[in-house]
Coordinates of C-alpha atoms and ligand atoms in Angstrom, one line a residue:
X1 CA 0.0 0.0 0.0
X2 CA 1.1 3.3 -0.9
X3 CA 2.7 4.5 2.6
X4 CA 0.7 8.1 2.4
X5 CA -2.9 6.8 1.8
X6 CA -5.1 5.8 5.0
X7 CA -7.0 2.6 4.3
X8 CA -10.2 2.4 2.8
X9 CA -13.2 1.7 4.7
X10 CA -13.9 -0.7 1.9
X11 CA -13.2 -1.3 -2.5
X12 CA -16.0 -2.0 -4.1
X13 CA -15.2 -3.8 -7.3
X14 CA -17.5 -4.2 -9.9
X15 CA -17.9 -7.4 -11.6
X16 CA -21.8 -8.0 -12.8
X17 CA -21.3 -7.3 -16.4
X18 CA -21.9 -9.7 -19.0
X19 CA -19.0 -9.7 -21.3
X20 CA -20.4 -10.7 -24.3
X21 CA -17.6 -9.3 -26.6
X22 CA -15.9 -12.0 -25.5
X23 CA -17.7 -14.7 -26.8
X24 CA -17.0 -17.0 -24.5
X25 CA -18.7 -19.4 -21.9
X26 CA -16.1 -18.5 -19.4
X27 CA -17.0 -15.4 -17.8
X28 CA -15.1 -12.3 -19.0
X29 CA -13.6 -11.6 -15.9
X30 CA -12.1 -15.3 -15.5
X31 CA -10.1 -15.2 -18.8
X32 CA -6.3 -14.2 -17.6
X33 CA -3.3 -12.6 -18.3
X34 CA -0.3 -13.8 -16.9
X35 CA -1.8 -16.7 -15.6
X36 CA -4.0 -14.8 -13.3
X37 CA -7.4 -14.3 -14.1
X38 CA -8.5 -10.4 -14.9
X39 CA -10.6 -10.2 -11.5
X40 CA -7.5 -11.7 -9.7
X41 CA -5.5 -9.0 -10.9
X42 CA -8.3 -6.6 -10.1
X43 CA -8.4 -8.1 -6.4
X44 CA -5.1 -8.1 -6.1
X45 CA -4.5 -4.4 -6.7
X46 CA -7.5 -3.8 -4.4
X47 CA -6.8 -5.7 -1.5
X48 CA -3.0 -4.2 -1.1
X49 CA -4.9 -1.3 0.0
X50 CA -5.7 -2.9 2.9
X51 CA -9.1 -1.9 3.1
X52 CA -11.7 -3.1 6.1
X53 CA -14.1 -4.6 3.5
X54 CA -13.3 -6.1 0.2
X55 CA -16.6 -6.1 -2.3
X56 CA -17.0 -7.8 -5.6
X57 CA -20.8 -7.0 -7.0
X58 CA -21.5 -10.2 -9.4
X59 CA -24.2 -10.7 -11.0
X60 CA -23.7 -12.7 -14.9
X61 CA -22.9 -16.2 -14.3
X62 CA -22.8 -15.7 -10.6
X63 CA -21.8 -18.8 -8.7
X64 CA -19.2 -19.6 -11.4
X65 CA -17.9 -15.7 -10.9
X66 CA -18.3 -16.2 -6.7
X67 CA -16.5 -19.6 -6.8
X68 CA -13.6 -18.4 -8.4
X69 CA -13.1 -15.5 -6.7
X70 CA -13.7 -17.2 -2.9
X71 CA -11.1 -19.7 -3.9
X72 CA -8.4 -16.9 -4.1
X73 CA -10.4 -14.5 -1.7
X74 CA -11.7 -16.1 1.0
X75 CA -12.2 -13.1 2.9
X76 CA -14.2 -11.1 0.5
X77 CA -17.7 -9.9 0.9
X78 CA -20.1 -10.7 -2.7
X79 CA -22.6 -9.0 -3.1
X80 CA -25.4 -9.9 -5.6
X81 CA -27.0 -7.2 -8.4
X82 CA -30.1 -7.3 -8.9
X83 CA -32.4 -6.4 -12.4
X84 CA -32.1 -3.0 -12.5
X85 CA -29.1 -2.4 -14.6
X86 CA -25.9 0.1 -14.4
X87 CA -23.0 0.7 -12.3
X88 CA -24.6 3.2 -9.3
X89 CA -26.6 0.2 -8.7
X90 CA -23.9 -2.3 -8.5
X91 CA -22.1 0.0 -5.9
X92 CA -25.4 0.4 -4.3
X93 CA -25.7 -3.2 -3.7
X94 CA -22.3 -3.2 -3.1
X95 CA -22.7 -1.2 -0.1
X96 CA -25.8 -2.6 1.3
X97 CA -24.2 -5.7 1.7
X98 CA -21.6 -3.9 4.4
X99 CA -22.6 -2.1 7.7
X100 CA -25.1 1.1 7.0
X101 CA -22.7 3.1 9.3
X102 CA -19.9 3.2 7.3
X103 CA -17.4 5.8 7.5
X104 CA -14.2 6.7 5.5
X105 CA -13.4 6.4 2.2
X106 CA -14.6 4.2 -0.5
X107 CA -12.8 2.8 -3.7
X108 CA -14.7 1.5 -6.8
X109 CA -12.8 -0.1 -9.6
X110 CA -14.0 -2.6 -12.0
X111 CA -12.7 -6.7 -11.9
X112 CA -12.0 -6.1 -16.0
X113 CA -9.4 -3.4 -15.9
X114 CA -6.0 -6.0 -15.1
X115 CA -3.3 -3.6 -15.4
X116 CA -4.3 -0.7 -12.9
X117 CA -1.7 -1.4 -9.8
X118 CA -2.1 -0.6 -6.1
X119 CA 0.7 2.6 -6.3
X120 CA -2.4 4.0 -9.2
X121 CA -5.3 3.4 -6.3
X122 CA -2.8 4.4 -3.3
X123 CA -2.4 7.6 -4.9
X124 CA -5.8 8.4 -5.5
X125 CA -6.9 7.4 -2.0
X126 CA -4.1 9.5 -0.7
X127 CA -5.0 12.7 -2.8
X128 CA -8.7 12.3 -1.8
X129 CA -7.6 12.0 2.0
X130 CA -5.6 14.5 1.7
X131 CA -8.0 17.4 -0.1
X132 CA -10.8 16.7 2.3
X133 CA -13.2 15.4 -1.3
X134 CA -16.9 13.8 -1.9
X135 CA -15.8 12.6 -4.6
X136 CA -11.9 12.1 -6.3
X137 CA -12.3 10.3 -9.7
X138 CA -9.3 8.7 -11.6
X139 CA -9.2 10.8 -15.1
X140 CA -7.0 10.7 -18.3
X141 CA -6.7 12.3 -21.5
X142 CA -7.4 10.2 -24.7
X143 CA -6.9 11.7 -28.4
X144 CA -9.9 8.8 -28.8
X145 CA -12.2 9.7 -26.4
X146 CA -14.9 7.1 -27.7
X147 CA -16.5 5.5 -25.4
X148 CA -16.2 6.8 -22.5
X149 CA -17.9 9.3 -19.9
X150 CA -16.4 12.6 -20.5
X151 CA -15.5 14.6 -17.8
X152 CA -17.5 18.0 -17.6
X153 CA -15.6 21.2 -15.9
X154 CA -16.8 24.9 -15.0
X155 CA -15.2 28.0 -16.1
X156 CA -13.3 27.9 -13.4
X157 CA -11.9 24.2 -14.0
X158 CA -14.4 23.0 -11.2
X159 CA -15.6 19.2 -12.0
X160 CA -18.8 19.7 -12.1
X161 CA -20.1 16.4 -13.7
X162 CA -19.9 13.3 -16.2
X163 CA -21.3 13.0 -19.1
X164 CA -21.8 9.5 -20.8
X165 CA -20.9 9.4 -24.7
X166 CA -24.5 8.4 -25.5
X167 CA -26.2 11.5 -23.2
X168 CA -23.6 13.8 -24.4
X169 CA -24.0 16.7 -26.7
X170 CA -21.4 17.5 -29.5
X171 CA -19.3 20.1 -27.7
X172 CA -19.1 17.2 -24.6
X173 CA -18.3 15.1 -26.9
X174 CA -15.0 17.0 -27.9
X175 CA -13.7 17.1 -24.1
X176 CA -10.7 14.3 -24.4
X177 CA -10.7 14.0 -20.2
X178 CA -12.3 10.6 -19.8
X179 CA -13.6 9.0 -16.9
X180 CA -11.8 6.0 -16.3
X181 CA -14.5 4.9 -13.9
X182 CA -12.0 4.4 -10.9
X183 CA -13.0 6.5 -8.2
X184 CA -12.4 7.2 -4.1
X185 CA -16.1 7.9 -2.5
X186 CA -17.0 9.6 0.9
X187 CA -18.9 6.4 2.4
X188 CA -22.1 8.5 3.8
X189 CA -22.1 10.8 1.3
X190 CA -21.9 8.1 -1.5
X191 CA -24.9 6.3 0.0
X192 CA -26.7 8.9 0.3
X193 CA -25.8 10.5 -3.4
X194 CA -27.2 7.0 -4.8
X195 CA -30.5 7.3 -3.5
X196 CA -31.2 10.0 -5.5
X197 CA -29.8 8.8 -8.4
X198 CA -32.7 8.0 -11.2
X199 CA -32.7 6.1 -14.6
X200 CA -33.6 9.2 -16.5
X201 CA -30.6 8.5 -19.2
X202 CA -30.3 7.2 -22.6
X203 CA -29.4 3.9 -21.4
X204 CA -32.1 3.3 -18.6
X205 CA -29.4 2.6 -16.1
X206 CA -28.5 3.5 -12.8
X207 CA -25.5 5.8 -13.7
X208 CA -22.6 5.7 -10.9
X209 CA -21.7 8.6 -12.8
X210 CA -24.8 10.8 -11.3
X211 CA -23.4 10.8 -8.0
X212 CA -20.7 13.6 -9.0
X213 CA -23.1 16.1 -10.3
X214 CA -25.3 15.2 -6.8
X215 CA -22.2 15.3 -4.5
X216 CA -21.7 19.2 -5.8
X217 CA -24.7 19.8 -5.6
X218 CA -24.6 18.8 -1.8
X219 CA -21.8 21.3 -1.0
X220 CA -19.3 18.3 -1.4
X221 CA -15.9 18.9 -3.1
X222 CA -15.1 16.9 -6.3
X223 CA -12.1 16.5 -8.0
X224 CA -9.8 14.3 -10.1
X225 CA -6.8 12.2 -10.0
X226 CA -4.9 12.6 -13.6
X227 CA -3.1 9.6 -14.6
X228 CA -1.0 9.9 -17.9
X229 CA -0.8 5.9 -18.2
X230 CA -3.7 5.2 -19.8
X231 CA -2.8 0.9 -19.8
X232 CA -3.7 1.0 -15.9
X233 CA -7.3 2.1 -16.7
X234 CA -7.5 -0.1 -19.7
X235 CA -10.9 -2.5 -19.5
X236 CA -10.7 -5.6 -21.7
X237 CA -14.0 -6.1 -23.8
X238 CA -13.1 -8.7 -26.6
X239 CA -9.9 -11.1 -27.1
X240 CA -8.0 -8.5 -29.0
X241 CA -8.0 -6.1 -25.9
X242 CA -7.2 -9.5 -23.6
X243 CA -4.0 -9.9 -25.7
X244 CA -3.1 -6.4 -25.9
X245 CA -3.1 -6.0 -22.6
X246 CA -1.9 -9.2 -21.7
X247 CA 1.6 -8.3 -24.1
X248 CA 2.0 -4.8 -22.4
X249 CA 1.4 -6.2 -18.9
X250 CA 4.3 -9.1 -19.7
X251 CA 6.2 -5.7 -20.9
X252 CA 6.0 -4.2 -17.5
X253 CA 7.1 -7.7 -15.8
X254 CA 10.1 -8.2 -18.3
X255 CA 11.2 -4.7 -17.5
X256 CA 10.6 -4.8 -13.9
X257 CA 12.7 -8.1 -13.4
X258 CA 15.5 -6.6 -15.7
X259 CA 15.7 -3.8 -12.9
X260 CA 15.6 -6.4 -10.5
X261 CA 18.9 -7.7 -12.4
X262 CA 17.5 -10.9 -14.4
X263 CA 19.2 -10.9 -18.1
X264 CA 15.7 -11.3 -21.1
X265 CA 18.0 -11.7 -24.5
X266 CA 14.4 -10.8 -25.9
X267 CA 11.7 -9.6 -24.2
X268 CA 9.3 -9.9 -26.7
X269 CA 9.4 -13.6 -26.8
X270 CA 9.8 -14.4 -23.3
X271 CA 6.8 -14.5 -21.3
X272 CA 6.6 -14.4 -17.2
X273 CA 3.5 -14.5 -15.3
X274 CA 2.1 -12.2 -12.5
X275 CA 3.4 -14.8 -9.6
X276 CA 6.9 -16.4 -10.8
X277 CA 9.7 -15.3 -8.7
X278 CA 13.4 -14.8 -10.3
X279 CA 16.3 -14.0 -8.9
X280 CA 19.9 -12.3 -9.7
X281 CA 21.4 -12.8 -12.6
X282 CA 19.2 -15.7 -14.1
X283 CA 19.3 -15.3 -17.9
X284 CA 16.3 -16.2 -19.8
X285 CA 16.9 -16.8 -23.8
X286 CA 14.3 -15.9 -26.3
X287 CA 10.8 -18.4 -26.3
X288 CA 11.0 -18.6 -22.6
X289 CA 7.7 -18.6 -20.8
X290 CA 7.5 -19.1 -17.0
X291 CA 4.2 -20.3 -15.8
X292 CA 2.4 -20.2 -12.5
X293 CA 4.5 -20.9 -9.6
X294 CA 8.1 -21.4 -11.1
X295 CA 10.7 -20.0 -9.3
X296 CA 14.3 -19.5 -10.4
X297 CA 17.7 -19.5 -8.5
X298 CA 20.5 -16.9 -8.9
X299 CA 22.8 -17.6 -12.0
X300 CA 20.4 -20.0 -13.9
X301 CA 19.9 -20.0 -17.4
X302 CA 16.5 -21.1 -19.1
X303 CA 16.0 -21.5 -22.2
X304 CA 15.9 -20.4 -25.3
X305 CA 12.4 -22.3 -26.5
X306 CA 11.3 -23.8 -22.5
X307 CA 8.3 -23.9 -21.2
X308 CA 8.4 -24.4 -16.9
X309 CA 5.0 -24.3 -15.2
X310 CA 5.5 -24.3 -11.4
X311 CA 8.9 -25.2 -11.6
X312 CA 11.8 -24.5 -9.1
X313 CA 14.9 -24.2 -10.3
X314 CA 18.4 -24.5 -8.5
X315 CA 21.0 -21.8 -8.7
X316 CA 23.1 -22.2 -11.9
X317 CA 20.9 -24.5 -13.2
X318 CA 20.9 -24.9 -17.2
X319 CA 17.6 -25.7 -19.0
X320 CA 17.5 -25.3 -22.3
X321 CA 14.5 -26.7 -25.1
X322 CA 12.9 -28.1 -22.3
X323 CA 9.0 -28.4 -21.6
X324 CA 8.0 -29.2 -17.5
X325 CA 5.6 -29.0 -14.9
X326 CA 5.5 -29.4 -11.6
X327 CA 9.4 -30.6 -11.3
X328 CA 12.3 -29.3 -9.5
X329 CA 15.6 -28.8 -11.0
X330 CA 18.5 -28.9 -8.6
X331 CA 21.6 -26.4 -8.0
X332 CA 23.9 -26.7 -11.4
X333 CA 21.7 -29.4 -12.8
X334 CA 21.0 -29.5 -16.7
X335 CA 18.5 -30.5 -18.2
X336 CA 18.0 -30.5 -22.1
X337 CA 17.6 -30.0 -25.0
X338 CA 14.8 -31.5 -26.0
X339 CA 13.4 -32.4 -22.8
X340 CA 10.4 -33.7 -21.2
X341 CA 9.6 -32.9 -17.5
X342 CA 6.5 -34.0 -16.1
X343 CA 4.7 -33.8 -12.5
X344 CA 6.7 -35.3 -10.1
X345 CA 10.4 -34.9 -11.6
X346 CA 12.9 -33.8 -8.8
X347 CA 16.6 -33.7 -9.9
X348 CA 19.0 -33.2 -7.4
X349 CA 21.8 -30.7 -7.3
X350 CA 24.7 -31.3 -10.1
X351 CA 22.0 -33.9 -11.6
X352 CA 21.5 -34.2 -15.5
X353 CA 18.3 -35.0 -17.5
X354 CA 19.7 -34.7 -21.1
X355 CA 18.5 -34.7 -24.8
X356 CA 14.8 -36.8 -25.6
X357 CA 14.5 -37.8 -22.1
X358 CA 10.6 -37.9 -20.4
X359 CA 10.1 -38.5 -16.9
X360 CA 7.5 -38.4 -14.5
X361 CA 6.8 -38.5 -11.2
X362 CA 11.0 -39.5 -10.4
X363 CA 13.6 -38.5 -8.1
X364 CA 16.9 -38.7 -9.5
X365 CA 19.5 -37.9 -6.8
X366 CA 22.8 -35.8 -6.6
X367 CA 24.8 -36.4 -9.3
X368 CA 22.7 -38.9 -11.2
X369 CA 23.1 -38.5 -15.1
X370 CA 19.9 -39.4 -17.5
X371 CA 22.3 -38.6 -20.7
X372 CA 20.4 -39.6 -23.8
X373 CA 17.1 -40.8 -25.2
X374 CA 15.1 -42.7 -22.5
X375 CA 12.4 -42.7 -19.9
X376 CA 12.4 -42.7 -16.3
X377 CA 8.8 -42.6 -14.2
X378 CA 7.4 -43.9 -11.2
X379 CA 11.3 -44.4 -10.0
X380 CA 14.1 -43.3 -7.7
X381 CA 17.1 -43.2 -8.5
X382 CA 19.9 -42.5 -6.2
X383 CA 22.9 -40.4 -6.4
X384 CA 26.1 -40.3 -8.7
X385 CA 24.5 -43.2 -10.9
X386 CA 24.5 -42.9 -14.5
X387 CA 21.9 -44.1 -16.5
X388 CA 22.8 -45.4 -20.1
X389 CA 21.3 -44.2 -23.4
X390 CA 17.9 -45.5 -24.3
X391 CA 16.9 -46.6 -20.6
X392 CA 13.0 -47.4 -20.3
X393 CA 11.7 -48.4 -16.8
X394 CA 8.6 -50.1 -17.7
X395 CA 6.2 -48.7 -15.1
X396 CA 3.1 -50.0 -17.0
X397 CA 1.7 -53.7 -16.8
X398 CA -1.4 -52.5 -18.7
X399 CA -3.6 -51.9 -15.3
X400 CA -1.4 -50.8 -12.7
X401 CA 1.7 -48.6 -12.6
X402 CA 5.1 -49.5 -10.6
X403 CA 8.3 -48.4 -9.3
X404 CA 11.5 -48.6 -9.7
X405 CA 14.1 -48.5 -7.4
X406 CA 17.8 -47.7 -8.2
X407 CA 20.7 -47.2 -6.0
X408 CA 23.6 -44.8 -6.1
X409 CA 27.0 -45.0 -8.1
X410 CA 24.9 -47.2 -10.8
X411 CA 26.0 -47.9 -13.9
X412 CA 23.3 -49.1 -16.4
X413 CA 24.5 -49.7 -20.5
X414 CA 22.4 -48.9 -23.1
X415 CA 19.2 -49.8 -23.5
X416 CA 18.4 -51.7 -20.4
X417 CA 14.7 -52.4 -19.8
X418 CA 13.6 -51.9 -15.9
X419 CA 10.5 -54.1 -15.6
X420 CA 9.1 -52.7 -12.2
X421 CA 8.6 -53.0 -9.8
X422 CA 12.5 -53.9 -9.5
X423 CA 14.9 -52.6 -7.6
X424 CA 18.6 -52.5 -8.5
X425 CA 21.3 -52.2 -5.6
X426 CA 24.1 -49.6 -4.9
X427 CA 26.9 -50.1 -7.3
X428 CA 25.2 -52.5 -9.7
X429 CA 26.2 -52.6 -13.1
X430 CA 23.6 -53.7 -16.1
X431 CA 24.5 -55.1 -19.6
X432 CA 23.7 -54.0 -23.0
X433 CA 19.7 -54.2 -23.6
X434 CA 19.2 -55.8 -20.1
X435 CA 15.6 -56.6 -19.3
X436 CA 15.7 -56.3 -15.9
X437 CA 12.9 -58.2 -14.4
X438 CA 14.3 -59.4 -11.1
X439 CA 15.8 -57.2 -8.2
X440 CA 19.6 -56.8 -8.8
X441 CA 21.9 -57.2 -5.4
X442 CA 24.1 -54.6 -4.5
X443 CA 27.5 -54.5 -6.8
X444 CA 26.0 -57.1 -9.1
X445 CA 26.4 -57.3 -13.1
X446 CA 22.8 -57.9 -14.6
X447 CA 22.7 -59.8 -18.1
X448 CA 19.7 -60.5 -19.8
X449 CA 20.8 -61.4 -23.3
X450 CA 21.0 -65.0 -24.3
X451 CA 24.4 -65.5 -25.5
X452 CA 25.6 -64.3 -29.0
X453 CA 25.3 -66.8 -31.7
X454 CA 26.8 -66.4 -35.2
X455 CA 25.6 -68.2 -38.0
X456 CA 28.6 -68.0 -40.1
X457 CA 28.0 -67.7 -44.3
X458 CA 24.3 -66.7 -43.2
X459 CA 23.9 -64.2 -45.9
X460 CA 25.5 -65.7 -48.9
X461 CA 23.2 -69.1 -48.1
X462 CA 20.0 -66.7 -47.3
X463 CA 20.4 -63.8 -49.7
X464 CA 22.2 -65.0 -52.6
X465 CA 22.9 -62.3 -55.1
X466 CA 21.6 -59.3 -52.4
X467 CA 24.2 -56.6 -52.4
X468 CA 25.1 -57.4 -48.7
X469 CA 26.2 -60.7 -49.8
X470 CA 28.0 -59.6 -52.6
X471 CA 29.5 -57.3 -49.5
X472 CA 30.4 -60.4 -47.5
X473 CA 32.0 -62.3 -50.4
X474 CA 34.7 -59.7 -51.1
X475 CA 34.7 -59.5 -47.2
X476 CA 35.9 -63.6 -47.3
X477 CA 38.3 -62.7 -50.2
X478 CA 40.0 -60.1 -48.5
X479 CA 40.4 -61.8 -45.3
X480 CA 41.7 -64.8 -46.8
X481 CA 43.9 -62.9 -48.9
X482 CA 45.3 -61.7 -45.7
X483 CA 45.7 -64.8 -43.8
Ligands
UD1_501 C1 -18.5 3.3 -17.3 C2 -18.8 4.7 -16.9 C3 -18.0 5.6 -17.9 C4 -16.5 5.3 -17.9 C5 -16.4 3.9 -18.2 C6 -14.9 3.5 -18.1 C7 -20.9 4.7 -15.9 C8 -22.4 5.1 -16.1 N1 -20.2 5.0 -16.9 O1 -19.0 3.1 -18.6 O2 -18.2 7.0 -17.5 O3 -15.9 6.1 -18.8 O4 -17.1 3.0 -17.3 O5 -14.7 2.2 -18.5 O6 -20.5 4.3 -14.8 N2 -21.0 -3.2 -14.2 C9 -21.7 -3.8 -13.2 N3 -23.1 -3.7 -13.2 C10 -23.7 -3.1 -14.1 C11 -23.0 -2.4 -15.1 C12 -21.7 -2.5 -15.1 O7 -21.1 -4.5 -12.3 O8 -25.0 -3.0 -14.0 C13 -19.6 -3.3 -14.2 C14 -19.1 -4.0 -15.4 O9 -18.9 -5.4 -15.2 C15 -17.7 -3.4 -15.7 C16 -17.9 -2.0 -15.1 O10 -19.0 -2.0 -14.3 O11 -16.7 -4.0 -15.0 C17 -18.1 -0.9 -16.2 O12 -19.2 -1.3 -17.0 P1 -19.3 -0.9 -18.5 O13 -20.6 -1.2 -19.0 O14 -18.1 -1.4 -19.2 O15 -19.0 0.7 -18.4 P2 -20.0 1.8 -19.0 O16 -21.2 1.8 -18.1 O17 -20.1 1.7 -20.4
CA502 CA1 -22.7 -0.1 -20.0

């Protein structure tokens, strides 16, 4: 919260709207940016204000809209809308469902404008507190004021009123000061202002709007807020506004983690959501994108083209052409390229999951190496053991899954087959295409194979006249002729 502003009696944040530019059976306000929904962000920005009562007025799929935001919000007070239509009667309800003595100062915002921060509302809570106002309303100027209500000044540069595009007259529709419909209320005054608003407009609504015009009238002081960033005021109607504000919020983040002293090689392809944590000198490469929860450790390097949902990653770590989610990644672990992480993967520290490997649900301890072209899931594997190329444990008997177990300082050759559940001891070696369908003692050398037999003069008695046995005739020449 910005350190100047007194907190809120309560935000009241307006989420009843139908959102039908969206096109969408989702509710508008659950689509997200940054992997955050829009009324998540909205909340978020709200709540840092640390206000005594936190509102959101739903009414358009309402128990999806209430469900979603309780899950996140636990503490929040919804408040239904009923028929009558427009925003003074969403804060109306809004209000009704707190105490009826409520004293201070009120917030309204709207649960489809994502970018506005807390700093924007601190400020405007701050310069209402501070100039004694009914009535302080967030304002910008547009060169495209379309749209919006228009702000309406005296000759003096008094605010005097707002004036919705479709009531306005041609000279109010020139004024380029919009109303970004953010706003810091006197609590008594506001409820009482609301009363007498009526539904004498163009649009038949309840105009939240009214309650400036009546708050003057009352002897109350109105005023704006200017803001020159007009992004943080921005509401998302339709998929194209979603994604333009979704790139310029993922702007902000990039920059703001550059600051924070994270290297982007190209922050227009990297992509880092509202809650992902990074630290000192990590270096993301182009076609990064950080998801949900994923955390990163100082001195890392992601990327370029890897995709990490709720993923921690050890200092110095190296991912690179990787895809995972839910998996930790040890300190100075690699992992890539061409790599496959799925729920469940912990690699310890100094640990290596290399080029076409998948695993899932696995621990691979300290040290371990997964070099080359297998699959490891269901299993444990313990440290400094390397796992040869084209490993498969065979979790999957067609009903149930398995584990495998494998100790430390393992060496396993290429292409062994773990047929779980097994489990293979400390030191253990396997030979070449193993099938490992019994446990394997501590130190032990598993073969599988039957022994080699060769069929000698098979081709030229099998394939007469083939090119291979041509190939093995001159073969049998030359070797005679050096015998
Ligand atoms: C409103 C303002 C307008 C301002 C604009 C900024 C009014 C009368 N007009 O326009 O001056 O420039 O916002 O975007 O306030 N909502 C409800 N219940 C309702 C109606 C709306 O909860 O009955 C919510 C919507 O979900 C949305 C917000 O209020 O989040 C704004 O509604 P919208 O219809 O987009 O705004 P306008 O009324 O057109
Ligand atoms: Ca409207």
């Amino acid at each position: 919260m910005s350190s100047q502003a007194q907190a809120p009696v309560a935000v009241i944040v307006l989420a009843a709207g139908a959102g039908t530019r969206m096109k969408s059976t989702k509710p508008k306000i659950m689509h997200e940016i940054a992997g955050r929904s829009m009324v998540s962000h909205a909340l978020h920005a709200a709540s840092a204000l640390e206000p005594s009562n936190l509102v959101a007025v739903v009414r358009h799929q309402r128990d999806l809209v209430a469900e979603h935001i309780l899950n996140e919000f636990p503490q929040i007070t919804i408040a239904d809308q009923d028929e009558i239509p427009g925003t003074g009667r969403a804060v109306e309800q809004g209000l009704e469902a707190l105490d009826e003595g409520l004293e201070g100062t009120v917030v309204v915002t709207y649960g489809d404008v994502p970018l506005l921060t807390s700093e924007v509302l601190g400020e405007l809570v701050a310069t209402h507190d501070a100039q004694g106002n009914a009535v302080t309303v967030l304002t910008t100027e547009l060169d495209d004021p379309s749209g919006y209500g228009r702000i309406l000044r005296d000759e003096a540069g008094d605010v005097v009123g707002i004036r919705e595009q479709k009531d306005a007259s041609e000279a109010e529709l020139a004024i380029r000061e919009i109303n970004s419909g953010i706003y810091a209320f006197d609590a008594a005054m506001l409820r009482a202002a609301l009363k007498e608003v009526t539904i004498e407009n163009a649009q038949r609504e309840k105009y939240l709007t009214d309650v400036l015009a009546i708050a003057r009238r009352n002897g109350g002081r109105v005023a704006t807020a200017q803001i020159s960033d007009r992004w943080q005021i921005e509401g998302a109607n339709d998929r194209v506004q979603v994604s333009r504000l979704a790139r310029i919020y993922n702007e902000r983040r990039c920059e703001y983690w550059m600051r924070e002293g994270v290297t982007i090689i190209d922050p227009s392809s990297t992509w880092i959501d509202a809650e992902v944590v990074l630290s000192q000198d990590v270096t993301l490469k182009p076609g990064t994108q950080l998801h949900g929860r994923t955390a990163v450790g100082t001195g890392a390097i992601i990327g370029p083209d890897s995709t990490l949902t709720n993923v921690m990653v050890g200092q110095n770590a190296v991912v690179k052409r990787t895809d995972a989610t839910d998996a930790r990644i040890g300190a100075a672990a690699t992992v890539g390229p061409f790599t496959y992480l799925r729920p469940g993967t912990e690699l310890g520290a100094d640990g290596k999951i290399g080029a076409f490997y998948e695993t899932k649900n696995a621990t691979i301890g300290r040290g371990s190496k997964l070099s080359h072209l297998g699959y490891v899931g269901d299993a444990e594997v313990g440290e400094f053991t390397n796992i040869g190329c084209g490993n498969i444990t065979a979790n999957y008997d067609g009903e149930k899954k398995h584990r495998t177990k494998i100790g430390s300082h393992v060496r396993t050759s290429s292409n062994t087959v773990f047929v779980a559940p097994v489990e293979i001891g400390d030191g253990a070696y396997t030979g070449a295409g193993a099938v490992v369908r019994k446990n394997v003692p501590a130190g032990a050398l598993a073969l599988s194979v039957a022994p080699q037999r060769n069929s000698e003069g098979w081709t030229l008695a099998k394939r007469p006249g083939s090119s291979s046995a041509d190939a093995a005739f001159k073969a049998s020449l030359d070797s005679s002729a050096t015998e």
